[in-house]
Structure formats: C-alpha cells, structure tokens
Amino acid sequence: MEIRTLRAFVEVVRQGGFSRAAETIFATQSAVSKAIKQLEDELGVPLLNRQGHKSSLTAAGEIVYVRARRILAERDALLSELDDLRGVKRGVLRLGLPPLGTATLFAPVFAAYRSRYPQIEINLVEHGSGMLEDLLRAGELDLIASLLPVSQEFDWQELRREPLVVLLPESNPLVERPSLKLVDVKELPFILFQSGFALNRVILDACKRNGFEPNVSVQSGQVDFIVELVAAGMGIAFLPRMIADQRDHALVRAITLAEPQTDYHIAMVWRRGSYVPHAARAWLQLSKISAV
C-alpha cells in the first residue's frame, strides 16, 4: 500500500470525482484512475461505486477512507516533527478558519506571519466550525479557529471575546432601548447564518434556554446580505460587536444583546495531546500577541 494511492483515493472522495482530484494532486485523470484500481486490487475489494461521472463509497470504501485520512495525517505530522528536530523553518501550516470574522481577526496575523516566516506555506481551509472540527479531529488540520466552548478532546488558546448585538430596522421601536434580551425579540422573525456557523448554535441554544424556538425567516452565509435583509425589514439578526461596527448602515441599528452565554468567544483550537508543529506554534504565538 503506497502513500500516493491513498492520497489519490482520499482526494477522489473529497473532491467528488476523478478530474478534480487529478487537479488537486497535479496528476492526470488516467493516473488517478490507475492508482484507485491498484489500491482496490491490493485490498481485494471495490472501494467506489462508479455511476457514470459520479462515484460513491462502498462499505469497504467508507472504512478505507477513514483509515487513509488518518494515515496521511500521521505521515504529515511525522514529517513536520522531523523538520522541527532538524531546525528547518520551512513547512506547511494547515489552518482552518470560519468565514465570520476572519478578515477582522486574522488579516493582521497573516501579514505578520508571512513577513516573519516567508518559507512556510499556508494551506487555508474556510468552513463553518462543525466541519473544521471534523477536519481537525481527523488530523487534516493543525489549528482551527472556533467558538468556545469546544469538546474536551481539544486544547485552545483564547483570541477574543465580544458581545453580540441585535440588528434591527431603524423603524423598529426597540431601537430606543440601550440593550435587549432574547425574550424582547422572540416574536420577530430571525435572520440566521447557515447551519454550519457556530454562531447559530449560540443563538438557538440561548432561545431554547428562554423557552422558545425562533421563527427563522432567512439563512445566509453572507454578512453584508444579512445586514441588507435587516434594512429591508425581513427580520432581525445577530453579529459580534466588532463586525457590526464595520457594517454601519443608515437603516439598521445595533443594540447590545444582554443575554448570558451569548458572547462571541473565539479561540485557536488544536487536538489535545497531539504534536503541534513549529509552523502551528508560530501562528499561535503571533495570534496571541495580536489578541492582546
């Protein structure tokens, strides 16, 4: 069993097809097909159900996919650890960031990191926190940014804590209040982020603690679009104060949400007990300085 065949198989599954997998690993589609066939012959079981241009995992393929991801992650960790032992300041930082707040929090860190470590390649993955935690758990990422609390299988370093604000149309009489609780707005339609965003969990859990389920009118992954929806009277939305301050809108007011356990509390997260490569430790140090 060779690393190249495992990598080809993992990328076919991850990219959803042979052609995109070939682009990802800089190989021809024919070479990828041969690698998958070689792996299936070696294991003696089919790994993919091929249906035209689409393919899905067989039961055996599901098992091999999970194990292959772990093997590849362990190989990458081994190489990183040996590089650190040799004092090599090159390498790869495998970093996962959520879309919300990335520009505000991490652009300065990226600039400082690139200036200080120009030979380290940054492989950035942007997803909601749930997907990022799965990738971290599988060993495919070294670090992710996620809202606290996180599972006890992870360690974390705090980055920032911000209150949430409620975005309301300027015409809503509640804008005259200095702060709001969720019970004050429970009858209004909610505009939430898409399901992969950790901020949704914060809001929905808080609603549950207050004994109601909100009426969700729209879900989106775009902050600017959400602000415009509020301005158009489609409902109310919730943002961290630092992000709301950057989206000033003449028809929208931001009122502090005075609700326990709803702060935007974000941290850098890694697997507890795992080896943290030099590239990742350097990012942690710079992000800690930036958070001060």
Short mmCIF file of C-alpha atoms in Angstrom, two decimals:
data_model
loop_
_atom_site.label_atom_id
_atom_site.label_comp_id
_atom_site.label_asym_id
_atom_site.label_seq_id
_atom_site.Cartn_x
_atom_site.Cartn_y
_atom_site.Cartn_z
CA MET A 1 0.00 0.00 0.00
CA GLU A 2 1.55 3.28 -1.10
CA ILE A 3 1.03 6.81 0.16
CA ARG A 4 0.36 8.06 -3.37
CA THR A 5 -2.53 5.63 -3.91
CA LEU A 6 -4.06 6.50 -0.54
CA ARG A 7 -3.77 10.21 -1.31
CA ALA A 8 -5.36 9.75 -4.73
CA PHE A 9 -8.25 7.81 -3.19
CA VAL A 10 -8.83 10.37 -0.43
CA GLU A 11 -8.86 13.24 -2.93
CA VAL A 12 -11.31 11.46 -5.25
CA VAL A 13 -13.72 11.18 -2.32
CA ARG A 14 -13.04 14.67 -1.00
CA GLN A 15 -13.25 16.41 -4.39
CA GLY A 16 -16.24 14.39 -5.57
CA GLY A 17 -14.66 12.99 -8.73
CA PHE A 18 -11.55 11.89 -10.61
CA SER A 19 -10.95 15.03 -12.67
CA ARG A 20 -10.98 17.44 -9.72
CA ALA A 21 -8.86 15.03 -7.67
CA ALA A 22 -6.32 14.93 -10.51
CA GLU A 23 -6.10 18.74 -10.48
CA THR A 24 -5.61 18.78 -6.71
CA ILE A 25 -2.69 16.32 -6.68
CA PHE A 26 -1.22 17.56 -10.00
CA ALA A 27 -1.71 14.27 -11.85
CA THR A 28 -3.60 13.12 -14.92
CA GLN A 29 -7.08 11.67 -14.57
CA SER A 30 -5.74 8.42 -16.01
CA ALA A 31 -3.04 8.26 -13.32
CA VAL A 32 -5.64 8.78 -10.60
CA SER A 33 -7.86 6.04 -12.04
CA LYS A 34 -4.90 3.65 -12.15
CA ALA A 35 -4.00 4.47 -8.54
CA ILE A 36 -7.53 3.69 -7.35
CA LYS A 37 -7.57 0.44 -9.35
CA GLN A 38 -4.19 -0.51 -7.87
CA LEU A 39 -5.49 0.13 -4.34
CA GLU A 40 -8.66 -1.89 -4.96
CA ASP A 41 -6.64 -4.79 -6.42
CA GLU A 42 -4.26 -4.74 -3.47
CA LEU A 43 -7.07 -4.74 -0.90
CA GLY A 44 -9.23 -7.16 -2.86
CA VAL A 45 -12.44 -5.13 -2.52
CA PRO A 46 -14.14 -2.40 -4.57
CA LEU A 47 -13.89 0.99 -2.89
CA LEU A 48 -16.11 3.05 -5.18
CA ASN A 49 -19.47 2.53 -6.84
CA ARG A 50 -18.95 4.08 -10.26
CA GLN A 51 -22.08 5.51 -11.87
CA GLY A 52 -21.24 7.49 -14.99
CA HIS A 53 -19.23 10.55 -13.99
CA LYS A 54 -20.22 10.13 -10.35
CA SER A 55 -18.98 7.69 -7.74
CA SER A 56 -19.89 6.85 -4.16
CA LEU A 57 -18.14 4.91 -1.44
CA THR A 58 -18.82 1.24 -0.90
CA ALA A 59 -18.98 -0.11 2.66
CA ALA A 60 -15.32 -1.09 2.32
CA GLY A 61 -14.56 2.32 0.84
CA GLU A 62 -16.00 4.05 3.92
CA ILE A 63 -13.61 2.10 6.16
CA VAL A 64 -10.59 2.70 3.93
CA TYR A 65 -11.40 6.41 3.59
CA VAL A 66 -11.42 6.96 7.35
CA ARG A 67 -8.20 4.98 7.84
CA ALA A 68 -6.46 6.58 4.86
CA ARG A 69 -7.13 10.07 6.17
CA ARG A 70 -5.54 9.10 9.49
CA ILE A 71 -2.51 7.53 7.80
CA LEU A 72 -1.92 10.61 5.65
CA ALA A 73 -2.35 12.92 8.63
CA GLU A 74 0.13 10.87 10.69
CA ARG A 75 2.63 10.96 7.83
CA ASP A 76 2.35 14.74 7.60
CA ALA A 77 2.78 15.04 11.38
CA LEU A 78 5.85 12.79 11.26
CA LEU A 79 7.50 14.90 8.57
CA SER A 80 6.71 18.10 10.46
CA GLU A 81 8.18 16.72 13.68
CA LEU A 82 11.38 15.63 11.93
CA ASP A 83 11.69 19.03 10.25
CA ASP A 84 11.40 20.69 13.63
CA LEU A 85 14.08 18.39 15.03
CA ARG A 86 16.41 19.41 12.22
CA GLY A 87 15.64 23.08 12.79
CA VAL A 88 14.02 23.50 9.39
CA LYS A 89 11.97 26.70 9.30
CA ARG A 90 10.03 25.72 6.24
CA GLY A 91 6.99 23.51 6.12
CA VAL A 92 3.24 23.83 5.93
CA LEU A 93 0.68 25.38 8.25
CA ARG A 94 -2.66 23.61 7.84
CA LEU A 95 -5.11 26.18 9.13
CA GLY A 96 -8.90 26.23 9.33
CA LEU A 97 -10.82 29.48 9.75
CA PRO A 98 -14.56 30.21 9.83
CA PRO A 99 -15.87 32.79 7.32
CA LEU A 100 -17.31 35.04 10.04
CA GLY A 101 -14.74 37.41 11.49
CA THR A 102 -11.77 36.08 9.50
CA ALA A 103 -10.85 39.38 7.86
CA THR A 104 -11.09 41.38 11.07
CA LEU A 105 -9.25 38.98 13.35
CA PHE A 106 -6.73 37.27 11.13
CA ALA A 107 -5.61 39.60 8.33
CA PRO A 108 -3.01 41.28 10.62
CA VAL A 109 -1.80 37.85 11.80
CA PHE A 110 -1.42 36.65 8.21
CA ALA A 111 0.66 39.72 7.35
CA ALA A 112 2.94 39.29 10.38
CA TYR A 113 3.27 35.55 9.81
CA ARG A 114 4.19 35.93 6.14
CA SER A 115 6.75 38.61 6.99
CA ARG A 116 8.39 36.51 9.71
CA TYR A 117 8.11 33.07 8.10
CA PRO A 118 8.18 33.60 4.32
CA GLN A 119 9.15 29.99 3.58
CA ILE A 120 6.21 28.42 5.40
CA GLU A 121 3.30 27.56 3.12
CA ILE A 122 -0.17 28.24 4.50
CA ASN A 123 -2.88 25.79 3.47
CA LEU A 124 -6.08 27.60 4.44
CA VAL A 125 -9.46 25.89 4.70
CA GLU A 126 -12.57 28.02 5.27
CA HIS A 127 -15.69 26.31 6.61
CA GLY A 128 -18.18 26.51 9.43
CA SER A 129 -16.91 25.40 12.84
CA GLY A 130 -18.55 21.97 12.67
CA MET A 131 -16.71 20.98 9.51
CA LEU A 132 -13.46 22.47 10.78
CA GLU A 133 -13.68 20.44 13.99
CA ASP A 134 -14.18 17.26 11.95
CA LEU A 135 -11.09 18.03 9.86
CA LEU A 136 -9.07 18.81 12.97
CA ARG A 137 -10.25 15.62 14.65
CA ALA A 138 -9.18 13.63 11.59
CA GLY A 139 -5.71 15.18 11.71
CA GLU A 140 -6.12 17.03 8.41
CA LEU A 141 -5.64 20.44 10.03
CA ASP A 142 -3.12 21.60 12.64
CA LEU A 143 -5.16 24.50 14.00
CA ILE A 144 -8.64 25.92 13.64
CA ALA A 145 -10.44 28.97 14.96
CA SER A 146 -13.70 28.09 16.68
CA LEU A 147 -16.19 29.50 19.14
CA LEU A 148 -15.95 28.29 22.72
CA PRO A 149 -16.87 26.01 24.34
CA VAL A 150 -15.30 23.14 22.40
CA SER A 151 -15.07 19.41 23.08
CA GLN A 152 -12.66 18.26 25.79
CA GLU A 153 -10.70 16.38 23.12
CA PHE A 154 -9.31 19.79 22.10
CA ASP A 155 -6.97 22.34 23.68
CA TRP A 156 -7.43 26.02 22.95
CA GLN A 157 -5.94 29.49 23.24
CA GLU A 158 -8.33 32.42 23.61
CA LEU A 159 -8.28 35.04 20.89
CA ARG A 160 -11.11 37.44 21.60
CA ARG A 161 -14.37 37.85 23.46
CA GLU A 162 -17.01 40.19 22.04
CA PRO A 163 -20.64 40.83 22.99
CA LEU A 164 -23.29 40.15 20.38
CA VAL A 165 -25.57 42.89 19.13
CA VAL A 166 -29.09 42.66 17.75
CA LEU A 167 -29.50 44.26 14.32
CA LEU A 168 -32.93 45.85 13.91
CA PRO A 169 -34.51 48.01 11.22
CA GLU A 170 -34.27 51.69 12.14
CA SER A 171 -38.08 51.87 12.19
CA ASN A 172 -38.45 49.27 14.98
CA PRO A 173 -39.35 50.97 18.33
CA LEU A 174 -36.97 48.62 20.17
CA VAL A 175 -34.00 50.60 18.80
CA GLU A 176 -34.60 53.16 21.57
CA ARG A 177 -33.54 50.66 24.23
CA PRO A 178 -29.92 50.54 25.48
CA SER A 179 -29.92 46.72 25.43
CA LEU A 180 -32.19 43.80 24.63
CA LYS A 181 -32.82 40.28 25.82
CA LEU A 182 -33.94 37.46 23.55
CA VAL A 183 -37.41 37.42 25.12
CA ASP A 184 -37.79 41.03 23.96
CA VAL A 185 -37.43 39.99 20.32
CA LYS A 186 -38.83 36.44 20.32
CA GLU A 187 -41.91 37.44 18.30
CA LEU A 188 -39.80 38.91 15.50
CA PRO A 189 -38.51 36.87 12.54
CA PHE A 190 -34.87 35.86 12.90
CA ILE A 191 -32.27 36.05 10.13
CA LEU A 192 -29.60 33.50 10.93
CA PHE A 193 -26.42 32.27 9.33
CA GLN A 194 -26.34 28.95 7.54
CA SER A 195 -26.32 25.78 9.61
CA GLY A 196 -22.53 25.29 9.63
CA PHE A 197 -21.91 28.55 11.52
CA ALA A 198 -21.22 28.17 15.25
CA LEU A 199 -22.96 31.50 15.94
CA ASN A 200 -26.26 29.81 15.05
CA ARG A 201 -25.70 27.30 17.84
CA VAL A 202 -25.09 30.14 20.32
CA ILE A 203 -28.33 31.89 19.37
CA LEU A 204 -30.51 28.79 19.14
CA ASP A 205 -29.23 27.40 22.45
CA ALA A 206 -29.98 30.72 24.13
CA CYS A 207 -33.50 30.72 22.68
CA LYS A 208 -34.02 27.21 23.99
CA ARG A 209 -32.91 28.27 27.48
CA ASN A 210 -35.53 31.03 27.27
CA GLY A 211 -38.23 28.53 26.36
CA PHE A 212 -38.95 29.38 22.74
CA GLU A 213 -37.99 28.41 19.20
CA PRO A 214 -37.47 31.39 16.89
CA ASN A 215 -39.24 31.91 13.61
CA VAL A 216 -36.34 31.84 11.14
CA SER A 217 -37.21 33.79 8.02
CA VAL A 218 -33.90 33.57 6.13
CA GLN A 219 -30.50 31.90 6.47
CA SER A 220 -27.41 33.14 4.67
CA GLY A 221 -23.63 32.86 4.77
CA GLN A 222 -23.03 36.50 3.75
CA VAL A 223 -22.77 39.19 6.42
CA ASP A 224 -23.45 42.10 4.06
CA PHE A 225 -26.54 40.39 2.65
CA ILE A 226 -27.86 39.75 6.17
CA VAL A 227 -27.45 43.44 7.04
CA GLU A 228 -29.34 44.42 3.89
CA LEU A 229 -32.13 41.98 4.74
CA VAL A 230 -32.49 43.62 8.14
CA ALA A 231 -32.58 47.05 6.47
CA ALA A 232 -35.34 45.78 4.16
CA GLY A 233 -37.45 44.73 7.16
CA MET A 234 -37.08 40.96 6.69
CA GLY A 235 -36.25 40.38 10.35
CA ILE A 236 -33.55 40.81 12.97
CA ALA A 237 -30.03 39.41 13.01
CA PHE A 238 -27.13 38.94 15.41
CA LEU A 239 -23.46 39.83 14.95
CA PRO A 240 -20.39 40.25 17.13
CA ARG A 241 -19.97 43.92 18.01
CA MET A 242 -16.62 44.21 16.17
CA ILE A 243 -18.19 43.00 12.91
CA ALA A 244 -21.37 45.06 13.27
CA ASP A 245 -19.25 48.19 13.77
CA GLN A 246 -17.74 47.63 10.33
CA ARG A 247 -21.15 47.33 8.68
CA ASP A 248 -22.67 50.66 9.55
CA HIS A 249 -25.97 51.08 7.70
CA ALA A 250 -28.27 54.10 7.77
CA LEU A 251 -31.38 51.90 8.06
CA VAL A 252 -30.06 49.47 10.68
CA ARG A 253 -29.39 49.91 14.40
CA ALA A 254 -27.18 47.63 16.51
CA ILE A 255 -28.38 47.15 20.11
CA THR A 256 -26.35 45.20 22.68
CA LEU A 257 -27.69 41.72 23.42
CA ALA A 258 -27.77 41.44 27.22
CA GLU A 259 -28.09 37.67 27.33
CA PRO A 260 -25.88 35.31 29.38
CA GLN A 261 -23.71 32.79 27.49
CA THR A 262 -24.03 34.53 24.13
CA ASP A 263 -20.65 36.22 23.80
CA TYR A 264 -18.68 35.69 20.61
CA HIS A 265 -15.83 33.88 22.38
CA ILE A 266 -13.34 32.70 19.76
CA ALA A 267 -10.14 30.70 20.22
CA MET A 268 -7.44 28.86 18.31
CA VAL A 269 -8.01 25.14 18.79
CA TRP A 270 -5.88 22.01 18.32
CA ARG A 271 -6.09 18.32 19.22
CA ARG A 272 -5.27 17.67 22.87
CA GLY A 273 -2.13 15.63 23.28
CA SER A 274 -1.15 15.86 19.62
CA TYR A 275 2.18 17.12 18.31
CA VAL A 276 1.91 20.80 17.35
CA PRO A 277 4.36 21.56 14.50
CA HIS A 278 6.69 24.56 14.53
CA ALA A 279 4.58 26.31 11.87
CA ALA A 280 1.46 25.98 14.04
CA ARG A 281 3.26 27.05 17.23
CA ALA A 282 4.49 30.16 15.43
CA TRP A 283 0.91 31.01 14.40
CA LEU A 284 -0.29 30.54 17.98
CA GLN A 285 2.38 32.92 19.26
CA LEU A 286 1.58 35.63 16.73
CA SER A 287 -2.19 35.32 17.20
CA LYS A 288 -1.69 35.59 20.96
CA ILE A 289 0.28 38.82 20.52
CA SER A 290 -2.37 40.16 18.14
CA ALA A 291 -5.13 39.41 20.65
CA VAL A 292 -3.50 41.48 23.39
#
